[in-house]
PDB file of C-alpha atoms in Angstrom:
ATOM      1  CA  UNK E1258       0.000   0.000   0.000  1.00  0.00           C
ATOM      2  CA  UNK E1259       2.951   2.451   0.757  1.00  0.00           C
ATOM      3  CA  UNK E1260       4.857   1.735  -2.577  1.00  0.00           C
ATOM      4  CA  UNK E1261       1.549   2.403  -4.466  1.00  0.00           C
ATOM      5  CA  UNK E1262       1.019   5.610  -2.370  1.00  0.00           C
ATOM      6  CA  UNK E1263       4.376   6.626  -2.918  1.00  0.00           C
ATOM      7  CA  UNK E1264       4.179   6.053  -6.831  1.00  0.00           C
ATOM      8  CA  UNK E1265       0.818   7.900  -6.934  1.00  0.00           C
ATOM      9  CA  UNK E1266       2.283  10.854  -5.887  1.00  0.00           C
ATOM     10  CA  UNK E1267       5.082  10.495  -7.740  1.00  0.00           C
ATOM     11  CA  UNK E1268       3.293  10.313 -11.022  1.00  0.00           C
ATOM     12  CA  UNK E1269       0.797  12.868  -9.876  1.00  0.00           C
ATOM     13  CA  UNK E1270       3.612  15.283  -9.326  1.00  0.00           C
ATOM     14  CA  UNK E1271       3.982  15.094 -12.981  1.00  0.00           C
ATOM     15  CA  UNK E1272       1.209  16.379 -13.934  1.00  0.00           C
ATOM     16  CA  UNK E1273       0.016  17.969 -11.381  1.00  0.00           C
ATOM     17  CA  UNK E1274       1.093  22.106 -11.688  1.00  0.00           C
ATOM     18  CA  UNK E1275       3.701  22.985  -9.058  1.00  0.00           C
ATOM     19  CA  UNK E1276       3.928  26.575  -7.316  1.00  0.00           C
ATOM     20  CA  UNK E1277       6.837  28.493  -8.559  1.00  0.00           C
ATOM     21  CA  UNK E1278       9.281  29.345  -6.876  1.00  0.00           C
ATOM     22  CA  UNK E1279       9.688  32.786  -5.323  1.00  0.00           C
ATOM     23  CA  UNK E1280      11.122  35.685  -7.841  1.00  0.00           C
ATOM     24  CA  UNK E1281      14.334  35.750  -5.493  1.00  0.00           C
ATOM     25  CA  UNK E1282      15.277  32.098  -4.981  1.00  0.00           C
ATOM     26  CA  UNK E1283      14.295  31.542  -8.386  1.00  0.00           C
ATOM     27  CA  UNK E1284      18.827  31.589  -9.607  1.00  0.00           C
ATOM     28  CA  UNK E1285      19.053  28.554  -7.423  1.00  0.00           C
ATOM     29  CA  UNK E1286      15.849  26.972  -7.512  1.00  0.00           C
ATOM     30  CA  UNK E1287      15.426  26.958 -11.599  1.00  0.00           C
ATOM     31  CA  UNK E1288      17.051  24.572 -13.753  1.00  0.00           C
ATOM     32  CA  UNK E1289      19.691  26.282 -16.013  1.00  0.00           C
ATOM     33  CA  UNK E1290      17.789  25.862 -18.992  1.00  0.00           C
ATOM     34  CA  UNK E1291      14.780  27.742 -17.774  1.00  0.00           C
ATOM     35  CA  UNK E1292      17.104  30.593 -16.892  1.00  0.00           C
ATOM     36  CA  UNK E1293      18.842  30.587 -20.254  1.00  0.00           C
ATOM     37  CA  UNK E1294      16.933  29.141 -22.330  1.00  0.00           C
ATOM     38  CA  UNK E1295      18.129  27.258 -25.374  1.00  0.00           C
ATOM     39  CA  UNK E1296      16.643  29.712 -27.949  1.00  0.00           C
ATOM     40  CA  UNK E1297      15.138  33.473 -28.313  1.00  0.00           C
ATOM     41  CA  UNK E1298      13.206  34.698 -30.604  1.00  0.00           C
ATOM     42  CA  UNK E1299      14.621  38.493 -31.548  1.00  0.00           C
ATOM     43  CA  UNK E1300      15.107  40.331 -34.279  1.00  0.00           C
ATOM     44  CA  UNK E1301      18.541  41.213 -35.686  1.00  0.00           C
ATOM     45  CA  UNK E1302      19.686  44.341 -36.061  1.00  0.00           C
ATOM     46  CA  UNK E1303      19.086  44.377 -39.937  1.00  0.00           C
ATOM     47  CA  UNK E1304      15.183  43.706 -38.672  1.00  0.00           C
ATOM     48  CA  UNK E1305      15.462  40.163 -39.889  1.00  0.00           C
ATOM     49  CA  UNK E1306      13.852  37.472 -37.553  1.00  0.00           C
ATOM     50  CA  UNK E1307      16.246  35.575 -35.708  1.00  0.00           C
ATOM     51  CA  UNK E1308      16.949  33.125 -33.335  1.00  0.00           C
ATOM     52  CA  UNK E1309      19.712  33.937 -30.435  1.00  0.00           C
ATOM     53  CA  UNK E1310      20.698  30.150 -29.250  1.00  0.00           C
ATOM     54  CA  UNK E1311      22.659  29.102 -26.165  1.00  0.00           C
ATOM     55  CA  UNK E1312      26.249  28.864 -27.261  1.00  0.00           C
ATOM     56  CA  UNK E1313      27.092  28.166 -23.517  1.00  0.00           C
ATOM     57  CA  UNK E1314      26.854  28.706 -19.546  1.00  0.00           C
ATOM     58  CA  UNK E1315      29.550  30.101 -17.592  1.00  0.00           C
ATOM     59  CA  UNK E1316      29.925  28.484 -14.375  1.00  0.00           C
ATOM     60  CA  UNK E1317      28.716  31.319 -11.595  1.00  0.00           C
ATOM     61  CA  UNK E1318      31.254  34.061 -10.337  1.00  0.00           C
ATOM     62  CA  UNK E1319      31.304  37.068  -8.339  1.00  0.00           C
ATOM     63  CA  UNK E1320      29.999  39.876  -9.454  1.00  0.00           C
ATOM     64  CA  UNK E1321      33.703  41.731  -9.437  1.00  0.00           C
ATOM     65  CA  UNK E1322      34.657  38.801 -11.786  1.00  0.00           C
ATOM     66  CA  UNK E1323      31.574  39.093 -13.930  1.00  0.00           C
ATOM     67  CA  UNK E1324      30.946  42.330 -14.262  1.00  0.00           C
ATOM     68  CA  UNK E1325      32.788  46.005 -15.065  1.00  0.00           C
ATOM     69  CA  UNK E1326      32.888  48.125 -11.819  1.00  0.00           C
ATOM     70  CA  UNK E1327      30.285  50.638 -13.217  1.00  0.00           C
ATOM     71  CA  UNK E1328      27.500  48.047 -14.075  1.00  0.00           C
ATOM     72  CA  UNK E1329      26.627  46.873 -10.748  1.00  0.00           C
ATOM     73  CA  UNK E1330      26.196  48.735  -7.128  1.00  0.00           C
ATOM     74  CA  UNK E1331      27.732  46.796  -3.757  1.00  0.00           C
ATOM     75  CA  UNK E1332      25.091  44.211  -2.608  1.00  0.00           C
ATOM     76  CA  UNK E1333      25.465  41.703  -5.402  1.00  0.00           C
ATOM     77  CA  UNK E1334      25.750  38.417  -4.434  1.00  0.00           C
ATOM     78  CA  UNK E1335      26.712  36.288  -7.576  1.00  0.00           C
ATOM     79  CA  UNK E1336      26.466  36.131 -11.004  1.00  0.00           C
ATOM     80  CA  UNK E1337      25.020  33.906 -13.585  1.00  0.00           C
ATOM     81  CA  UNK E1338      25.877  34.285 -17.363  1.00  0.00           C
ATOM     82  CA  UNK E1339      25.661  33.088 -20.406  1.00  0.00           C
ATOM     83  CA  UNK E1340      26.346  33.805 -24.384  1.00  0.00           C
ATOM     84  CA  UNK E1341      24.027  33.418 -27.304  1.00  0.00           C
ATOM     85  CA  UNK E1342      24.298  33.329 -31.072  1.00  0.00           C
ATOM     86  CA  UNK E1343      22.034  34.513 -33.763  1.00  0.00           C
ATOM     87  CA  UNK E1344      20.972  31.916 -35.706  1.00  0.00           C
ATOM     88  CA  UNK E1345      22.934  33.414 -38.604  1.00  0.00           C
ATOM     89  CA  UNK E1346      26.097  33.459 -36.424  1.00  0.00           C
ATOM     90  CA  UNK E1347      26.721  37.099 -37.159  1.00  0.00           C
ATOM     91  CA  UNK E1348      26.117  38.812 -33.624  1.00  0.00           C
ATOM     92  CA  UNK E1349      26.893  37.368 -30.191  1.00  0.00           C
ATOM     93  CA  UNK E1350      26.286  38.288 -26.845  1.00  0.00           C
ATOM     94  CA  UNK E1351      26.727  37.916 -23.525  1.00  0.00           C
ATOM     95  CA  UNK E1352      23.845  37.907 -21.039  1.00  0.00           C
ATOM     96  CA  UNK E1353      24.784  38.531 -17.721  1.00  0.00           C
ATOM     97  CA  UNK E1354      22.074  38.278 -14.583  1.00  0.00           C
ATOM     98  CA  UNK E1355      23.514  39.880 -11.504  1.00  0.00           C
ATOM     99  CA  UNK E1356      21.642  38.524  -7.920  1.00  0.00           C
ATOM    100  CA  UNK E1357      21.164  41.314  -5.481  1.00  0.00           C
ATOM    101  CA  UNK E1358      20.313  41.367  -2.144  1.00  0.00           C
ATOM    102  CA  UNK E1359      17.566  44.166  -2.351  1.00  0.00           C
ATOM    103  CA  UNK E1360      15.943  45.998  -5.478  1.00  0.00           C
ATOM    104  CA  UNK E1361      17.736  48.583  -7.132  1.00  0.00           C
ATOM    105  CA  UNK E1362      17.124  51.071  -9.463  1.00  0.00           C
ATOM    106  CA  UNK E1363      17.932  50.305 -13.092  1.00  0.00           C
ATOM    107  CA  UNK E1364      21.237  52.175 -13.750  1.00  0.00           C
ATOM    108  CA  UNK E1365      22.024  54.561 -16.615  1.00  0.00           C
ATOM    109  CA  UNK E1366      23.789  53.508 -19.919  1.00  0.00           C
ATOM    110  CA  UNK E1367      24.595  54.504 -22.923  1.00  0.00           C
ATOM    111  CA  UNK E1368      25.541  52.829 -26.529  1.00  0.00           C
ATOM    112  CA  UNK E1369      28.380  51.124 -24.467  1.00  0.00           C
ATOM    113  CA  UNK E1370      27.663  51.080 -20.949  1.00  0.00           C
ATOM    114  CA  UNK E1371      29.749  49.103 -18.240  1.00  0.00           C
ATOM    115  CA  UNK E1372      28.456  45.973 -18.415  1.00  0.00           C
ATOM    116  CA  UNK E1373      28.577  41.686 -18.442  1.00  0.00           C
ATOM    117  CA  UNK E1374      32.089  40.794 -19.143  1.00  0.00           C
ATOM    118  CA  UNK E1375      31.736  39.321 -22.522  1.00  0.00           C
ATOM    119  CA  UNK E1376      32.204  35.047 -22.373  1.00  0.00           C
ATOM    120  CA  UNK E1377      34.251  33.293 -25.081  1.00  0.00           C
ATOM    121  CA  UNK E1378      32.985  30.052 -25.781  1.00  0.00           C
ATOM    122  CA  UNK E1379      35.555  27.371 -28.077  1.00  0.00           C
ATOM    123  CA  UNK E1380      34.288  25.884 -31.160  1.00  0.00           C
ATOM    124  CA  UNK E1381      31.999  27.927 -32.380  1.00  0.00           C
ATOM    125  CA  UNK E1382      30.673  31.606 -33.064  1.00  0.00           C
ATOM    126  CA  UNK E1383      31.363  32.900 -29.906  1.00  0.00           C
ATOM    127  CA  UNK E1384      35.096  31.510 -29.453  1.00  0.00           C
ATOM    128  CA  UNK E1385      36.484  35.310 -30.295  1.00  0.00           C
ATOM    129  CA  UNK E1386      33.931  37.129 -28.306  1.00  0.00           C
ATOM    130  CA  UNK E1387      35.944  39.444 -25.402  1.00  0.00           C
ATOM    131  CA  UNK E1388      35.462  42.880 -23.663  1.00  0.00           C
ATOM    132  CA  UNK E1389      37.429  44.444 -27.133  1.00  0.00           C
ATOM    133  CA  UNK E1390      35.057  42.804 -28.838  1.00  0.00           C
ATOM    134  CA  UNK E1391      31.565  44.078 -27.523  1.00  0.00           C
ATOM    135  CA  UNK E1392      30.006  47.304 -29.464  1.00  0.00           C
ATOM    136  CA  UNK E1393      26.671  47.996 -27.068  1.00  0.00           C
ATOM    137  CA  UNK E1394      25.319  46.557 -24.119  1.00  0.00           C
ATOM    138  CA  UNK E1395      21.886  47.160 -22.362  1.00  0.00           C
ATOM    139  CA  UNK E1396      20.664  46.907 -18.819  1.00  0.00           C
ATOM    140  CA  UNK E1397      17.157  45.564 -17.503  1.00  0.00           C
ATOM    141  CA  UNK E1398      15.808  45.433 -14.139  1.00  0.00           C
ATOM    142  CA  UNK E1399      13.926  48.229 -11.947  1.00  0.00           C
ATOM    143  CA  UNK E1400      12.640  46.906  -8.057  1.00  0.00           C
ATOM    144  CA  UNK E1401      13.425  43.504  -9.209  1.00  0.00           C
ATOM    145  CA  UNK E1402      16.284  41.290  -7.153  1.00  0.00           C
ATOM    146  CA  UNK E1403      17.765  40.797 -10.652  1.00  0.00           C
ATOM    147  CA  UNK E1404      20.159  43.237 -12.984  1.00  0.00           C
ATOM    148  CA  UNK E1405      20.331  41.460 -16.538  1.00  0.00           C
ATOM    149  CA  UNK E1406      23.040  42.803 -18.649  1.00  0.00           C
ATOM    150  CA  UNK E1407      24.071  42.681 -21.893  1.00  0.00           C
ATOM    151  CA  UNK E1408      27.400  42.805 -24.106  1.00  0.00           C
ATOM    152  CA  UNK E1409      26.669  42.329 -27.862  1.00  0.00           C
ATOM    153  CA  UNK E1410      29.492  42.045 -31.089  1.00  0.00           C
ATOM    154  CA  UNK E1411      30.352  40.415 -34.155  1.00  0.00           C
ATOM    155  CA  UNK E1412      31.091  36.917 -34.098  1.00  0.00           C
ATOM    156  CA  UNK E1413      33.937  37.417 -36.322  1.00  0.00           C
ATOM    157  CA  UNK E1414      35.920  38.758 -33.360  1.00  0.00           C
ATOM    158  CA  UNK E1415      36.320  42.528 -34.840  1.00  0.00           C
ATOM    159  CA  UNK E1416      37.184  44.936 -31.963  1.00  0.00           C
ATOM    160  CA  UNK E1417      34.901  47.939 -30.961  1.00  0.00           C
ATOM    161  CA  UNK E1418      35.596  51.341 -32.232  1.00  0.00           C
ATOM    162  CA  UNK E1419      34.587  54.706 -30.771  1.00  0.00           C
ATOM    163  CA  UNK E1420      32.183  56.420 -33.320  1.00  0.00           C
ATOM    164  CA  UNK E1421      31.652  53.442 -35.364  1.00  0.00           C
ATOM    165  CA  UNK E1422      28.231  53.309 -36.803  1.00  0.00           C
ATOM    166  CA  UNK E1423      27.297  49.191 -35.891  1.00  0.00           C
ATOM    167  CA  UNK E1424      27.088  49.880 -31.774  1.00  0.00           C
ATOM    168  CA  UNK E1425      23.911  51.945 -32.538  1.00  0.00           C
ATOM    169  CA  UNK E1426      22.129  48.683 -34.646  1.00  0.00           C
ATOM    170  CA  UNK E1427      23.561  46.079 -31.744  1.00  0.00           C
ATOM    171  CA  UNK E1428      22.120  48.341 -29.272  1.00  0.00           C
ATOM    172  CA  UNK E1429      18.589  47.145 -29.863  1.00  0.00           C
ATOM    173  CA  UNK E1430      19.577  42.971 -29.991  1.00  0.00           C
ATOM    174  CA  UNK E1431      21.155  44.184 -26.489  1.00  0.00           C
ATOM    175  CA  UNK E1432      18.223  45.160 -25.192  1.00  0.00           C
ATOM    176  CA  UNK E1433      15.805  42.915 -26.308  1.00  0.00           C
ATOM    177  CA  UNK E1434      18.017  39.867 -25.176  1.00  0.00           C
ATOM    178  CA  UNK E1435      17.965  41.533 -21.626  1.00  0.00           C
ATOM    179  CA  UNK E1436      14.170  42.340 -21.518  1.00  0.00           C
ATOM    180  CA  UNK E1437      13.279  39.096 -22.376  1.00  0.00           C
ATOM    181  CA  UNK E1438      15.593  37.122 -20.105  1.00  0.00           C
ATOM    182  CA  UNK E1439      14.227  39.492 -17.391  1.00  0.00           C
ATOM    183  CA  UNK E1440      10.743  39.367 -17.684  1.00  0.00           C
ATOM    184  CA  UNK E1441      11.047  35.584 -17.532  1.00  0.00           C
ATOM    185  CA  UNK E1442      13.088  35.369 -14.442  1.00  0.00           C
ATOM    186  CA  UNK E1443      10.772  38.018 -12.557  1.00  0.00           C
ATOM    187  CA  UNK E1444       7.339  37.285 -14.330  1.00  0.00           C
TER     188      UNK E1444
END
């Protein structure tokens, strides 16, 4: 009777819809592929539909290791990050979710704002991707435990120059990537 109790539940538990966790426990309580999820529908900045897919998960760091001094204030616990791919393999980026101890107001930033240090993935479109290489970066988060940042470039590894006229077009992939991996952590 036990064992048939136990597998009951057990199959029940299945199906049955869970509660979710709380916004702020959901980092550790989440599988990894619900925080970064494998694929994201965006646009590219051309305006073509695209896919961004997972080209990896960094293991989690501190925040000084993760992010530029600027991008995050003191109370940030750890960080979680990971880089995508347009499904062209033109644009990469970094998405970088800093876990804070209280809310904070979203900070400032411009067309390259401190940001997610940029992670370099081997074997693919992302291997070249560095903090030389990002041209714009976006930030997302307002009274949220959460600060999702962004560091977008060119998979072909070029380096960012002052004035240039792509950080302007990667601006809006940056953002979009970090809205949408916001609103599904906090939503």
């Amino acid at each position: 009777m036990y064992q048939l109790s136990v597998v009951l539940l057990s199959i029940l538990s299945v199906f049955w819809p869970q509660a979710d966790a709380p916004v702020p426990e959901r980092w550790h309580a989440w599988p990894v592929a619900r925080i970064f999820p494998l694929a994201v529908p965006g646009v590219s900045p051309s305006g073509a539909r695209v896919t961004y897919v997972l080209a990896g998960v960094a293991p989690e760091a501190p925040c000084r290791v993760a992010f530029q001094p600027a991008a995050v204030r003191p109370g940030c616990l750890t960080a979680l990050r990971a880089t995508y791919a347009d499904s062209t393999q033109t644009y990469v980026a970094t998405v970088g979710i800093a876990v804070l101890d209280a809310p904070c107001p979203r900070p400032n930033g411009g067309v390259r704002p401190a940001t997610v240090r940029p992670v370099a993935f081997p074997g693919g479109p992302a291997e070249r991707f560095g903090e030389r290489q990002y041209f714009a970066g976006a930030l997302a988060g307002s009274g949220d435990p959460y600060l999702v940042a962004t560091a977008v470039g060119y998979a072909d590894g070029r380096a960012y120059r002052p004035g240039g006229r792509a950080a302007p077009r990667l601006r809006g992939a940056a953002r979009q990537l970090a809205v949408a991996l916001h609103r599904a952590l906090t939503r």
